[in-house]
mmCIF file of C-alpha atoms in Angstrom:
data_model
loop_
_atom_site.group_PDB
_atom_site.id
_atom_site.type_symbol
_atom_site.label_atom_id
_atom_site.label_comp_id
_atom_site.label_asym_id
_atom_site.label_seq_id
_atom_site.Cartn_x
_atom_site.Cartn_y
_atom_site.Cartn_z
ATOM 1 C CA ASN A 700 77.813 57.945 97.040
ATOM 2 C CA ARG A 701 76.852 61.635 97.203
ATOM 3 C CA PHE A 702 76.335 61.418 100.960
ATOM 4 C CA LEU A 703 79.906 60.325 101.590
ATOM 5 C CA THR A 704 81.461 62.860 99.228
ATOM 6 C CA ALA A 705 79.600 65.595 101.110
ATOM 7 C CA ILE A 706 81.150 64.629 104.445
ATOM 8 C CA ALA A 707 84.334 62.664 103.818
ATOM 9 C CA THR A 708 87.752 64.279 103.655
ATOM 10 C CA PRO A 709 89.919 62.759 100.902
ATOM 11 C CA PHE A 710 92.815 60.697 102.259
ATOM 12 C CA GLU A 711 95.332 63.051 100.632
ATOM 13 C CA GLU A 712 94.012 65.885 102.850
ATOM 14 C CA TRP A 713 94.235 64.033 106.170
ATOM 15 C CA PRO A 714 96.877 65.158 108.674
ATOM 16 C CA GLU A 715 100.171 63.280 108.140
ATOM 17 C CA GLU A 716 100.074 61.593 111.562
ATOM 18 C CA VAL A 717 96.621 60.163 110.769
ATOM 19 C CA LYS A 718 97.603 59.065 107.255
ATOM 20 C CA ASN A 719 100.681 57.339 108.662
ATOM 21 C CA GLY A 720 98.464 55.255 110.939
ATOM 22 C CA PHE A 721 96.681 53.859 107.902
ATOM 23 C CA MET A 722 99.808 52.980 105.919
ATOM 24 C CA TYR A 723 101.327 49.514 105.786
ATOM 25 C CA ASP A 724 104.463 49.945 107.889
ATOM 26 C CA PRO A 725 105.705 46.750 109.576
ATOM 27 C CA ASP A 726 108.831 48.484 110.890
ATOM 28 C CA GLY A 727 106.728 51.230 112.462
ATOM 29 C CA ALA A 728 104.386 48.620 113.930
ATOM 30 C CA GLU A 729 107.370 46.732 115.390
ATOM 31 C CA ALA A 730 108.612 49.939 117.029
ATOM 32 C CA LEU A 731 105.164 50.790 118.458
ATOM 33 C CA LEU A 732 104.749 47.281 119.879
ATOM 34 C CA ASP A 733 108.230 47.400 121.441
ATOM 35 C CA GLU A 734 107.502 50.834 122.908
ATOM 36 C CA ALA A 735 104.169 49.600 124.286
ATOM 37 C CA GLY A 736 105.939 46.793 126.143
ATOM 38 C CA TYR A 737 105.217 43.874 123.815
ATOM 39 C CA PRO A 738 108.653 42.495 122.910
ATOM 40 C CA ARG A 739 109.005 39.388 120.780
ATOM 41 C CA GLY A 740 109.492 36.204 122.773
ATOM 42 C CA ALA A 741 112.084 33.545 121.969
ATOM 43 C CA ASP A 742 109.535 32.041 119.549
ATOM 44 C CA GLY A 743 109.124 35.392 117.761
ATOM 45 C CA ILE A 744 105.603 35.885 119.146
ATOM 46 C CA ARG A 745 104.717 39.051 121.056
ATOM 47 C CA PHE A 746 101.276 37.821 122.111
ATOM 48 C CA LYS A 747 98.418 35.647 120.954
ATOM 49 C CA THR A 748 94.850 36.741 120.375
ATOM 50 C CA VAL A 749 91.588 35.400 118.988
ATOM 51 C CA MET A 750 89.426 36.995 116.305
ATOM 52 C CA SER A 751 85.733 36.061 116.155
ATOM 53 C CA GLN A 752 84.278 35.719 112.662
ATOM 54 C CA LEU A 753 80.763 35.039 111.361
ATOM 55 C CA PRO A 754 80.239 31.765 109.470
ATOM 56 C CA ASP A 755 78.665 33.439 106.427
ATOM 57 C CA ARG A 756 81.573 35.831 105.848
ATOM 58 C CA ASP A 757 84.501 35.313 103.515
ATOM 59 C CA LEU A 758 87.577 34.551 105.617
ATOM 60 C CA THR A 759 89.995 35.840 102.970
ATOM 61 C CA TYR A 760 90.334 39.373 104.362
ATOM 62 C CA MET A 761 90.656 38.181 107.956
ATOM 63 C CA GLN A 762 93.315 35.664 106.935
ATOM 64 C CA LEU A 763 95.205 38.438 105.143
ATOM 65 C CA ALA A 764 94.974 40.745 108.173
ATOM 66 C CA ALA A 765 96.103 37.926 110.484
ATOM 67 C CA SER A 766 99.093 37.258 108.227
ATOM 68 C CA TYR A 767 100.102 40.949 108.406
ATOM 69 C CA TRP A 768 99.835 40.889 112.205
ATOM 70 C CA GLY A 769 101.842 37.673 112.236
ATOM 71 C CA LYS A 770 104.705 39.459 110.489
ATOM 72 C CA VAL A 771 105.037 41.779 113.508
ATOM 73 C CA GLY A 772 104.760 38.970 116.054
ATOM 74 C CA ILE A 773 101.017 38.898 116.788
ATOM 75 C CA ASP A 774 99.618 35.382 116.544
ATOM 76 C CA VAL A 775 95.924 35.644 115.575
ATOM 77 C CA GLU A 776 93.648 32.611 115.721
ATOM 78 C CA ILE A 777 90.452 33.059 113.698
ATOM 79 C CA ILE A 778 87.421 31.418 115.309
ATOM 80 C CA VAL A 779 84.259 31.038 113.225
ATOM 81 C CA GLU A 780 81.264 31.424 115.518
ATOM 82 C CA GLU A 781 77.559 30.921 115.121
ATOM 83 C CA ARG A 782 75.756 34.229 114.639
ATOM 84 C CA SER A 783 73.986 34.076 118.024
ATOM 85 C CA ASN A 784 77.306 33.635 119.879
ATOM 86 C CA TRP A 785 78.955 36.357 117.778
ATOM 87 C CA ILE A 786 76.098 38.805 118.476
ATOM 88 C CA ALA A 787 76.191 38.044 122.199
ATOM 89 C CA LYS A 788 79.947 38.634 122.320
ATOM 90 C CA ARG A 789 79.608 41.862 120.353
ATOM 91 C CA SER A 790 76.730 43.138 122.512
ATOM 92 C CA GLU A 791 78.509 42.294 125.764
ATOM 93 C CA ARG A 792 81.880 43.410 124.367
ATOM 94 C CA ASP A 793 83.266 40.050 125.415
ATOM 95 C CA PHE A 794 85.885 39.420 122.748
ATOM 96 C CA GLU A 795 89.534 40.032 121.926
ATOM 97 C CA ILE A 796 89.049 40.992 118.269
ATOM 98 C CA ILE A 797 85.738 40.843 116.475
ATOM 99 C CA ASN A 798 85.172 41.108 112.769
ATOM 100 C CA SER A 799 82.251 43.470 112.384
ATOM 101 C CA GLU A 800 80.024 43.533 109.372
ATOM 102 C CA MET A 801 82.392 44.414 106.524
ATOM 103 C CA ALA A 802 79.812 44.584 103.748
ATOM 104 C CA VAL A 803 79.041 48.243 104.443
ATOM 105 C CA ASP A 804 81.124 51.344 104.961
ATOM 106 C CA TRP A 805 81.338 51.711 108.741
ATOM 107 C CA ARG A 806 82.387 55.314 108.326
ATOM 108 C CA VAL A 807 78.694 55.914 107.628
ATOM 109 C CA GLN A 808 77.985 54.282 110.975
ATOM 110 C CA ASP A 809 80.216 56.874 112.665
ATOM 111 C CA ILE A 810 77.758 59.457 111.515
ATOM 112 C CA SER A 811 74.916 57.502 113.075
ATOM 113 C CA GLY A 812 76.840 57.183 116.332
ATOM 114 C CA ARG A 813 78.944 54.012 116.098
ATOM 115 C CA PHE A 814 81.294 55.369 118.769
ATOM 116 C CA LYS A 815 78.687 57.103 120.935
ATOM 117 C CA SER A 816 79.170 55.848 124.483
ATOM 118 C CA THR A 817 75.611 54.471 124.662
ATOM 119 C CA ALA A 818 75.512 52.881 121.174
ATOM 120 C CA ASN A 819 74.895 49.138 120.899
ATOM 121 C CA TYR A 820 77.399 48.883 118.020
ATOM 122 C CA ASN A 821 80.134 50.648 120.007
ATOM 123 C CA THR A 822 82.282 47.511 119.971
ATOM 124 C CA SER A 823 85.386 49.618 120.565
ATOM 125 C CA ASN A 824 83.858 50.571 123.933
ATOM 126 C CA VAL A 825 84.561 54.249 123.335
ATOM 127 C CA ASP A 826 83.503 56.628 126.106
ATOM 128 C CA ASP A 827 84.480 60.058 124.807
ATOM 129 C CA PRO A 828 82.376 63.033 125.990
ATOM 130 C CA ASP A 829 83.693 65.197 123.130
ATOM 131 C CA TYR A 830 82.579 62.651 120.535
ATOM 132 C CA ASP A 831 79.193 62.293 122.263
ATOM 133 C CA ALA A 832 78.730 66.088 122.284
ATOM 134 C CA LEU A 833 79.658 66.366 118.624
ATOM 135 C CA HIS A 834 77.227 63.564 117.796
ATOM 136 C CA ASP A 835 74.482 65.317 119.790
ATOM 137 C CA ALA A 836 75.206 68.486 117.797
ATOM 138 C CA LEU A 837 74.829 66.474 114.590
ATOM 139 C CA LEU A 838 71.419 65.248 115.690
ATOM 140 C CA ALA A 839 70.385 68.795 116.613
ATOM 141 C CA ALA A 840 71.581 70.334 113.322
ATOM 142 C CA THR A 841 68.781 71.954 111.361
ATOM 143 C CA THR A 842 70.283 72.175 107.867
ATOM 144 C CA ILE A 843 71.873 69.655 105.536
ATOM 145 C CA ASP A 844 74.996 71.817 105.267
ATOM 146 C CA GLU A 845 75.358 71.912 109.053
ATOM 147 C CA GLN A 846 74.785 68.144 109.279
ATOM 148 C CA ASN A 847 77.402 67.512 106.589
ATOM 149 C CA ARG A 848 79.947 69.775 108.289
ATOM 150 C CA ILE A 849 79.490 68.100 111.688
ATOM 151 C CA ALA A 850 79.415 64.620 110.133
ATOM 152 C CA GLY A 851 82.753 65.381 108.477
ATOM 153 C CA GLU A 852 84.150 66.464 111.851
ATOM 154 C CA LEU A 853 82.886 63.233 113.466
ATOM 155 C CA ASP A 854 84.505 61.200 110.714
ATOM 156 C CA GLN A 855 87.886 62.868 111.140
ATOM 157 C CA TYR A 856 87.634 62.816 114.935
ATOM 158 C CA ALA A 857 87.087 59.044 114.994
ATOM 159 C CA LEU A 858 89.710 58.291 112.341
ATOM 160 C CA ALA A 859 92.364 60.270 114.233
ATOM 161 C CA ARG A 860 91.822 58.216 117.379
ATOM 162 C CA PHE A 861 92.255 54.777 115.777
ATOM 163 C CA TRP A 862 89.413 53.291 117.812
ATOM 164 C CA GLN A 863 89.073 50.364 115.453
ATOM 165 C CA ILE A 864 90.849 48.665 112.619
ATOM 166 C CA TRP A 865 89.177 49.777 109.432
ATOM 167 C CA ALA A 866 88.646 47.160 106.786
ATOM 168 C CA VAL A 867 88.064 47.364 103.108
ATOM 169 C CA ILE A 868 84.539 47.952 101.910
ATOM 170 C CA ALA A 869 83.190 44.731 100.495
ATOM 171 C CA PRO A 870 80.708 44.880 97.630
ATOM 172 C CA LEU A 871 77.123 44.746 98.826
ATOM 173 C CA PHE A 872 74.120 43.987 96.718
ATOM 174 C CA ASN A 873 70.475 44.180 97.696
ATOM 175 C CA VAL A 874 68.058 42.378 95.409
ATOM 176 C CA ALA A 875 64.328 42.649 95.786
ATOM 177 C CA GLN A 876 61.419 41.423 93.755
#
């Protein structure tokens, strides 16, 4: 995708502290959870949570993610919900964990304001005036080069704050006749 290559910073060029947050590191996760005040109980569980999932989505990735969290003491129950309930929960931000649409690259949504404080899809409930100002600057940009530069800054800004758990990009096909 030419759009993404114009704005995205390759993983190898990310700051080390950001890259480390995206690496599989159960020992590091254990330490962070302990430090945050979530020790393992006698049953090995730190806490339980619920993840809402759409019925027309493949559960494989969510089951894999839940198994990784389970290894560090987080017990995740996956609940498959009807689309109307899922949308209501997402819109009202009334959920513990919600599986957003994984068929597209949400990093593109950052550029369109996924984390803007007033955005409907701001499921992370971010309220960051610096992000909002940077997004406003993106919308006011008058050249493609300026838009790409600011979009790249937005991308890195959001990634460095770990506002959501990024998933793999699932293949997406659009067929029209």
